[in-house]
PDB file of C-alpha atoms in Angstrom:
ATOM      1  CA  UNK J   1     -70.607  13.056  24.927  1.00 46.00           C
ATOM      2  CA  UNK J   2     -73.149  14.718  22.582  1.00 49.00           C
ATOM      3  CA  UNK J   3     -71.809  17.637  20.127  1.00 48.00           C
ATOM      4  CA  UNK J   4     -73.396  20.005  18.629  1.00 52.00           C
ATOM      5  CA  UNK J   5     -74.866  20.689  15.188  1.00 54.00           C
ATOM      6  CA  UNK J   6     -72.522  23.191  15.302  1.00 54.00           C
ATOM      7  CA  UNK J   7     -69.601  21.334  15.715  1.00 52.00           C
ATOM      8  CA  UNK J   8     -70.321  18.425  13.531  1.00 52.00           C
ATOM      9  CA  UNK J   9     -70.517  20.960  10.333  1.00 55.00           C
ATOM     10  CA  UNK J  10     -67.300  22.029  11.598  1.00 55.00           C
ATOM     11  CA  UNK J  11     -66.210  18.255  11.840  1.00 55.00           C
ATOM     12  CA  UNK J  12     -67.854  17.792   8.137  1.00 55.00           C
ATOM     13  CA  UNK J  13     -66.020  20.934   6.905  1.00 56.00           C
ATOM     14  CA  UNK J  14     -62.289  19.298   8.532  1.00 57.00           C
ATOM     15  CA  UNK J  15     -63.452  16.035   6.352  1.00 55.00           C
ATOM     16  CA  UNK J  16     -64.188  18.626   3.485  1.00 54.00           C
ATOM     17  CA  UNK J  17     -60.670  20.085   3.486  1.00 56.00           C
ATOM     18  CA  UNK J  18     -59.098  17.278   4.148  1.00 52.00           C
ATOM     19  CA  UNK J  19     -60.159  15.384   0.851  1.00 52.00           C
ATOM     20  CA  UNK J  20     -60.581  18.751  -1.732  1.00 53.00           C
ATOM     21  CA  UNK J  21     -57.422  20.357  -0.506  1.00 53.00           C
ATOM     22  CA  UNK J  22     -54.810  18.600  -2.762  1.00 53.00           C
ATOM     23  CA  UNK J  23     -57.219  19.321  -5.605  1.00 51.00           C
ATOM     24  CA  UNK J  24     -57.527  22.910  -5.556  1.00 51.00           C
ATOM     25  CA  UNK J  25     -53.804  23.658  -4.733  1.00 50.00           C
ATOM     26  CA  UNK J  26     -52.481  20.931  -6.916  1.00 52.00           C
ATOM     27  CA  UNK J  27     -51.593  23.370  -9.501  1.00 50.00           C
ATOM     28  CA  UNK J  28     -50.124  25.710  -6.530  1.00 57.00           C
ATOM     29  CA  UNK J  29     -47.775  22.946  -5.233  1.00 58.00           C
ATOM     30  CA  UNK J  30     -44.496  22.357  -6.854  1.00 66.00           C
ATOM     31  CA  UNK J  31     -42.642  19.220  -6.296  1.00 71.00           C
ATOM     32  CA  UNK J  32     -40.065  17.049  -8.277  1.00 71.00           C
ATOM     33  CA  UNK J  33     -41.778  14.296 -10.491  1.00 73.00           C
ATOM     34  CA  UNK J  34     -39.039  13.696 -12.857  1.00 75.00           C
ATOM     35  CA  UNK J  35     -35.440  13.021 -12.549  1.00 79.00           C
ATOM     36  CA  UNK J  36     -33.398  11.193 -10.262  1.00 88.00           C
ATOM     37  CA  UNK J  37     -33.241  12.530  -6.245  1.00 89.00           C
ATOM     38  CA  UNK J  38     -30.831  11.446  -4.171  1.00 90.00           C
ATOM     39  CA  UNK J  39     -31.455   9.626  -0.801  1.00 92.00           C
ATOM     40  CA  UNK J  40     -29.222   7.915   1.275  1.00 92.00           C
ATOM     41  CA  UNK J  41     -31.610   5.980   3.465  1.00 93.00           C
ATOM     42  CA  UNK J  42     -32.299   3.874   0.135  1.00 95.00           C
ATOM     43  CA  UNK J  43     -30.676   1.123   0.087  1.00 95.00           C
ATOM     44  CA  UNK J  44     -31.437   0.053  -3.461  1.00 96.00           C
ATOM     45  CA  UNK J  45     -32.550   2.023  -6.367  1.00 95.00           C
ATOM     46  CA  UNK J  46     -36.206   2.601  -6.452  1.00 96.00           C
ATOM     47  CA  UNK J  47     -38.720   3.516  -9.364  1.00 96.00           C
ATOM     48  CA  UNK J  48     -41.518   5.969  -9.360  1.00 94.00           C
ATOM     49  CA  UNK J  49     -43.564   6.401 -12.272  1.00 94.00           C
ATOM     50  CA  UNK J  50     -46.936   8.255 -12.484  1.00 91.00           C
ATOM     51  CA  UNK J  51     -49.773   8.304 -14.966  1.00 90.00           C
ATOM     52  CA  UNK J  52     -51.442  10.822 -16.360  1.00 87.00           C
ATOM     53  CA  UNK J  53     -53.432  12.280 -13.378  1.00 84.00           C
ATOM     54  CA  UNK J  54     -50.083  11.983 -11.273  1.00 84.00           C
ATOM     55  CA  UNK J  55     -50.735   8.453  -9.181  1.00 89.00           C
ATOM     56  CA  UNK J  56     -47.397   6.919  -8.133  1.00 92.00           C
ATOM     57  CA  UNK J  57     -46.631   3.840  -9.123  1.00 95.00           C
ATOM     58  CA  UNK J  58     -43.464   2.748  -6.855  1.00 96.00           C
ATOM     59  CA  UNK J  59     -41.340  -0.586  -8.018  1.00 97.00           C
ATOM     60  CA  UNK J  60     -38.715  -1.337  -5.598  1.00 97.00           C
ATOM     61  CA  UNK J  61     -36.236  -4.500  -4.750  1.00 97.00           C
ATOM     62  CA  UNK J  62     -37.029  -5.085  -1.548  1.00 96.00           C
ATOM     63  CA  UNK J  63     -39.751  -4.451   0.923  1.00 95.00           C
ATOM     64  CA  UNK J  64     -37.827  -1.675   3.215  1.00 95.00           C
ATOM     65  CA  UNK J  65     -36.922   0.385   0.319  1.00 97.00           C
ATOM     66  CA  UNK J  66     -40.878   0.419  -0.851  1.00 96.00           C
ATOM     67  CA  UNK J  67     -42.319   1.044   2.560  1.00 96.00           C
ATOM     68  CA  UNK J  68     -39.931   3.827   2.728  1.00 97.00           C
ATOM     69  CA  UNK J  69     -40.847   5.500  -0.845  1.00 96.00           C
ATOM     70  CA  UNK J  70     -43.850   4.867  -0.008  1.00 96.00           C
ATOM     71  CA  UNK J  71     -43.981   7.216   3.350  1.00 97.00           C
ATOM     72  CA  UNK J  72     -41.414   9.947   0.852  1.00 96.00           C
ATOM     73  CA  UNK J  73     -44.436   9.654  -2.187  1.00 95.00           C
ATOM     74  CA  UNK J  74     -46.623  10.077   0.157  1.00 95.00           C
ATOM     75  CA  UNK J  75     -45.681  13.487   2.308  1.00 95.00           C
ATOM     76  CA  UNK J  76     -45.142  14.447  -1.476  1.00 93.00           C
ATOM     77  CA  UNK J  77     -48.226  14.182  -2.636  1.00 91.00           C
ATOM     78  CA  UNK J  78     -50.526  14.754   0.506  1.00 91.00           C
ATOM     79  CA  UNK J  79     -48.638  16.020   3.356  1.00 94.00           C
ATOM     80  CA  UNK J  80     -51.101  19.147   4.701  1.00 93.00           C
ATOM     81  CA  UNK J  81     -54.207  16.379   4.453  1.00 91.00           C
ATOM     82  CA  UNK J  82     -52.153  14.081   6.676  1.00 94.00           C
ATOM     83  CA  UNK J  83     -51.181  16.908   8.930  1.00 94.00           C
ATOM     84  CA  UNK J  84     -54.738  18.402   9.212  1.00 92.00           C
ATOM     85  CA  UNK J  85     -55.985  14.304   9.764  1.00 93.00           C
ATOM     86  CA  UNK J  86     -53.555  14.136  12.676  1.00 95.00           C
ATOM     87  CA  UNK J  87     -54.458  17.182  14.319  1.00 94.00           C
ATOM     88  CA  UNK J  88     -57.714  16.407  14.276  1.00 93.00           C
ATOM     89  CA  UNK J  89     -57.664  12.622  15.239  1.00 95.00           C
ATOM     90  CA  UNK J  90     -55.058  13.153  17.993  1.00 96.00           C
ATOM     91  CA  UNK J  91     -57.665  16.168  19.748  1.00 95.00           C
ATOM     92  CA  UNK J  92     -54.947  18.894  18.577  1.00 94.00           C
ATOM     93  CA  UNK J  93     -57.007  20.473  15.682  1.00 91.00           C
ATOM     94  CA  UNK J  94     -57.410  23.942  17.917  1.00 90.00           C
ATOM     95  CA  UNK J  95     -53.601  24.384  17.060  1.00 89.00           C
ATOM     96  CA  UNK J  96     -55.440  25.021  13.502  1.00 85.00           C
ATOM     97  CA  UNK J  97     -58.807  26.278  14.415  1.00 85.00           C
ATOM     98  CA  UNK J  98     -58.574  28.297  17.726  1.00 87.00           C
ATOM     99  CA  UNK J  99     -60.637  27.720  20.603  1.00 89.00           C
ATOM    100  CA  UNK J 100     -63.932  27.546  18.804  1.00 87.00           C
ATOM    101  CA  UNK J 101     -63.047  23.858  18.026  1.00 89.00           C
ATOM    102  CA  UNK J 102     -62.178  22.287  21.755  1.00 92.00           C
ATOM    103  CA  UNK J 103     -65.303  20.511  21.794  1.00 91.00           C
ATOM    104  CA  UNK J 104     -63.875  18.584  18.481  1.00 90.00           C
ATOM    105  CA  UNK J 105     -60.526  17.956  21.025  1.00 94.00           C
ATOM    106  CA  UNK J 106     -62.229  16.736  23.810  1.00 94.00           C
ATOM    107  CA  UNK J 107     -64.468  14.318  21.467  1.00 91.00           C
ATOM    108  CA  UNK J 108     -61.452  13.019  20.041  1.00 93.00           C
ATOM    109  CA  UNK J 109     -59.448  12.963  23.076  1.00 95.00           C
ATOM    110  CA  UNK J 110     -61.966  11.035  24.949  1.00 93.00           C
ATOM    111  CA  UNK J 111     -62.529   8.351  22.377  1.00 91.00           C
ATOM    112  CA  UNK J 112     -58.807   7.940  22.516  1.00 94.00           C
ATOM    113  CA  UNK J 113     -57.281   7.036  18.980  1.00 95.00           C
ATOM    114  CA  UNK J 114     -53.961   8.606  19.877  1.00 97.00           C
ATOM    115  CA  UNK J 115     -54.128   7.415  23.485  1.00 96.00           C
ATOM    116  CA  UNK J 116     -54.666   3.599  21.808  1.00 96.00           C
ATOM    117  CA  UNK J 117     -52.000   4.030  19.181  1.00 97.00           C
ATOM    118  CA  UNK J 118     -49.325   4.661  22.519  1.00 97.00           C
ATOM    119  CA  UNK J 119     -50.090   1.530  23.858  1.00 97.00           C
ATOM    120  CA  UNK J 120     -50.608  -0.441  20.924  1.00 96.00           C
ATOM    121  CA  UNK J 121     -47.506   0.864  19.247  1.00 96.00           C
ATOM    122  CA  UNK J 122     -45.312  -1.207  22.178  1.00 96.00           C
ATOM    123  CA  UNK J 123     -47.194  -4.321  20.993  1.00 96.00           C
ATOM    124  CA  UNK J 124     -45.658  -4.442  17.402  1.00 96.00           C
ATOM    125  CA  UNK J 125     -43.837  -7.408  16.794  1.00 96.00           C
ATOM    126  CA  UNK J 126     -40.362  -6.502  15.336  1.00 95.00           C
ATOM    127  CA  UNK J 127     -41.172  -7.226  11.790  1.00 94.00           C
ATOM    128  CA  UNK J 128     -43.936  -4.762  11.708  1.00 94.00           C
ATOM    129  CA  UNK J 129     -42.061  -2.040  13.604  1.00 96.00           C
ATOM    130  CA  UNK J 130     -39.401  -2.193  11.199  1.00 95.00           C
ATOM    131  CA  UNK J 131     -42.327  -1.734   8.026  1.00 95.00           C
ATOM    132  CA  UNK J 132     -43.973   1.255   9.797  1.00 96.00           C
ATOM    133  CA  UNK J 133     -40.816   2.795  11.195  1.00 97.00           C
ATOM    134  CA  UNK J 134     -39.936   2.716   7.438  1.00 97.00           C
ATOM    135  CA  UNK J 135     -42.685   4.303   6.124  1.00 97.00           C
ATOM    136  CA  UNK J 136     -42.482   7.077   9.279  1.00 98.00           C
ATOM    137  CA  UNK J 137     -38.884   7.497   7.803  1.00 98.00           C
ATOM    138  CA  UNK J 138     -39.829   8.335   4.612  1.00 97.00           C
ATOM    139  CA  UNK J 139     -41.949  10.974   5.291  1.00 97.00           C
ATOM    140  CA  UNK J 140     -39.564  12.707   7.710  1.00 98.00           C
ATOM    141  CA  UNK J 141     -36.742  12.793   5.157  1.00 97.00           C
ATOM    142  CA  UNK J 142     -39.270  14.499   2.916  1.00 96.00           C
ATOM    143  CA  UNK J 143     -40.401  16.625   5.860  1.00 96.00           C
ATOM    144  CA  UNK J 144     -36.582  17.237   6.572  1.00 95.00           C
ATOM    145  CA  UNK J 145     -34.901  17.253   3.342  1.00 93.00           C
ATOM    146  CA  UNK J 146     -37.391  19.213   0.808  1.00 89.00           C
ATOM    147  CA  UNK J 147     -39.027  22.076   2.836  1.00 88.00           C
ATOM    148  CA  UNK J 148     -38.774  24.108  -0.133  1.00 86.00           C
ATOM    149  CA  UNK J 149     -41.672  21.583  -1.464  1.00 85.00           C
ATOM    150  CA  UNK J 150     -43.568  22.086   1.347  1.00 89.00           C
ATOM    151  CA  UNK J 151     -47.615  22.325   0.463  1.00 87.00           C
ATOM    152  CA  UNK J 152     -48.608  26.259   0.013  1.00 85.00           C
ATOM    153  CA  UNK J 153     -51.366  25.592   2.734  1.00 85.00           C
ATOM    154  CA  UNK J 154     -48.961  25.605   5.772  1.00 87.00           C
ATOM    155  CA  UNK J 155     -48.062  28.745   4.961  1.00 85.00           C
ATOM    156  CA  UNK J 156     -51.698  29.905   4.522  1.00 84.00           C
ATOM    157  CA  UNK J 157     -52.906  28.190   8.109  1.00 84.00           C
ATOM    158  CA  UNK J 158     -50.015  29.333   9.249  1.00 86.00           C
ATOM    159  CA  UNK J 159     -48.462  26.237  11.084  1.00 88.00           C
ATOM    160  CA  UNK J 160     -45.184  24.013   9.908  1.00 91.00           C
ATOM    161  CA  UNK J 161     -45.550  20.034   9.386  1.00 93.00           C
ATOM    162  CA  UNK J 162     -44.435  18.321  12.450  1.00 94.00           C
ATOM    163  CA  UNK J 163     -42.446  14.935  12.146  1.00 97.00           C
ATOM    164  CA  UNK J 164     -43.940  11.720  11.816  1.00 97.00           C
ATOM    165  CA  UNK J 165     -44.299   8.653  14.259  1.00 97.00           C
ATOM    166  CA  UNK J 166     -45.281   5.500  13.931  1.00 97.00           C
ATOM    167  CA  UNK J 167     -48.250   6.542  16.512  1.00 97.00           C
ATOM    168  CA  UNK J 168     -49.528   8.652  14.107  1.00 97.00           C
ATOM    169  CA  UNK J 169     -49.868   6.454  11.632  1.00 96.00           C
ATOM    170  CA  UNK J 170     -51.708   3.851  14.009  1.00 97.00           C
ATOM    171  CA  UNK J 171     -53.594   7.192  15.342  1.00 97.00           C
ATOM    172  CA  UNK J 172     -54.746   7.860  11.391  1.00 95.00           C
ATOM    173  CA  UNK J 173     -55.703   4.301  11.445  1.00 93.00           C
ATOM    174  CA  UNK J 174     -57.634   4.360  14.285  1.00 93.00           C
ATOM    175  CA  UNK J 175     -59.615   7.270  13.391  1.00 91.00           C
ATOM    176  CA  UNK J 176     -60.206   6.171   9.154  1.00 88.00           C
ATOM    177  CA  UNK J 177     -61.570   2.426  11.194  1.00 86.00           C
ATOM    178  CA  UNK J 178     -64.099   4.423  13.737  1.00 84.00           C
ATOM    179  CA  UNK J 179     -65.507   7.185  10.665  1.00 75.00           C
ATOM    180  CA  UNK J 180     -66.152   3.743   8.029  1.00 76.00           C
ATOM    181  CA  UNK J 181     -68.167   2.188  11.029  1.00 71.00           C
ATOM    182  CA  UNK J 182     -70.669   5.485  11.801  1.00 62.00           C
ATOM    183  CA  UNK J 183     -73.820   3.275  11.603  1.00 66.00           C
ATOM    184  CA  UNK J 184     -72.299   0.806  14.160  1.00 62.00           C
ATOM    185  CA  UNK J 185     -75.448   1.702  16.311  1.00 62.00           C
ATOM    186  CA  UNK J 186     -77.745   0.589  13.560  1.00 65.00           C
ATOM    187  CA  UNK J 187     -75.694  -2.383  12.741  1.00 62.00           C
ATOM    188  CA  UNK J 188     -75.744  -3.605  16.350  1.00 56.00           C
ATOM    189  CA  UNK J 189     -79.789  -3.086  16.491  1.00 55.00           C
ATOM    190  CA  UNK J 190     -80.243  -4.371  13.569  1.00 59.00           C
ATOM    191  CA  UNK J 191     -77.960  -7.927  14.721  1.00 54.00           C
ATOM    192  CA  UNK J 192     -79.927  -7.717  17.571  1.00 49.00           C
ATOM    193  CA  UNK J 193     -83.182  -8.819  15.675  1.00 51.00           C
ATOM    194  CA  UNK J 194     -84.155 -12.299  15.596  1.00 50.00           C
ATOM    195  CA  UNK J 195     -82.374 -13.677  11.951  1.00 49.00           C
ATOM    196  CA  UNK J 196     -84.468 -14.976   9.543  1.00 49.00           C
ATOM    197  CA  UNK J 197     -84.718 -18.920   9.044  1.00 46.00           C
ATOM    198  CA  UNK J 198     -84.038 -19.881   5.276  1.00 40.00           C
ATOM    199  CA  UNK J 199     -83.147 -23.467   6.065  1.00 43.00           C
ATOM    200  CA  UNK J 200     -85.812 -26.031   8.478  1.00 40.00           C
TER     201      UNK J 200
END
């Protein structure tokens, strides 16, 4: 399917928002960084210090308490960039954009991140499940549980952060995996070449 010049500086500007967002509203957004919060889903106490340009550091006893503050830290600290990355990796960014943007959806839709992450997701072993399913919970009970620290942008676009699944994640995944390898094409022509012999 062939798109547009059009449409990829719409796909470039997605990209754009995506990674500048949390820097021009970071003095917007309120959340708490200090203190103690309360969660019952931990099952130990867990640590979260940040530096000076406000990077978590998370120390935790055991691995499902970290995967989970790990999902909570990061809804925190980036949860319109992963909403606006979902949209537009699972082919739902006209929710955001209108109708202007299908041919981004259908692109997406046909090269099937979300439609992978369904199947794959059934392919976890348990162990795995139990890691991401942490995680997934840990940004829902952020999603849930502190919608007065919800990102300013929702309200400006105008939509509300939808809960997270484990598909997503894989979906995110997916998408991150397919936009590192966008000179695959040269990559394969170039392998295709007959290699040089350093060794007779």
């Amino acid at each position: 399917m062939k798109v547009s010049k059009k449409w990829l500086f719409l796909l470039l500007f997605v990209f754009v928002v995506i990674i500048l967002t949390p820097y021009f509203f970071s003095s917007l957004n309120t959340y708490q960084t200090d203190g103690t919060i309360n969660i019952p889903e931990l099952t130990k106490p867990v640590k979260v210090l940040r530096d000076e340009k406000g990077m978590a550091y998370i120390y935790a006893q055991n691995f499902n308490d970290l995967w989970f503050a790990q999902g909570f830290i990061a809804a925190q600290d980036r949860l319109f960039p992963m909403e606006l990355t979902r949209l537009f990796a699972t082919g739902r960014i006209c929710e955001l954009a209108g109708e202007k943007a299908k041919p981004l959806d259908i692109k997406m839709r046909t090269l099937g991140f979300h439609r992978n992450a369904m199947k794959h997701a059934k392919l976890l072993n348990q162990e795995d499940r139990n890691f991401l399913q942490r995680y997934v919970d840990g940004v829902n009970t952020f999603i849930n549980t502190r919608t007065d620290s919800h990102p300013l942008e929702f309200k400006l676009a105008g939509i509300k952060p939808g809960l997270w699944t484990i598909e997503d994640s894989l979906t995110i995944m997916y998408f991150m995996g397919w936009g590192s390898s966008a000179n695959f094409q040269d990559e394969i022509r170039s392998g295709s070449r007959r290699p040089k012999r350093y060794f007779h």
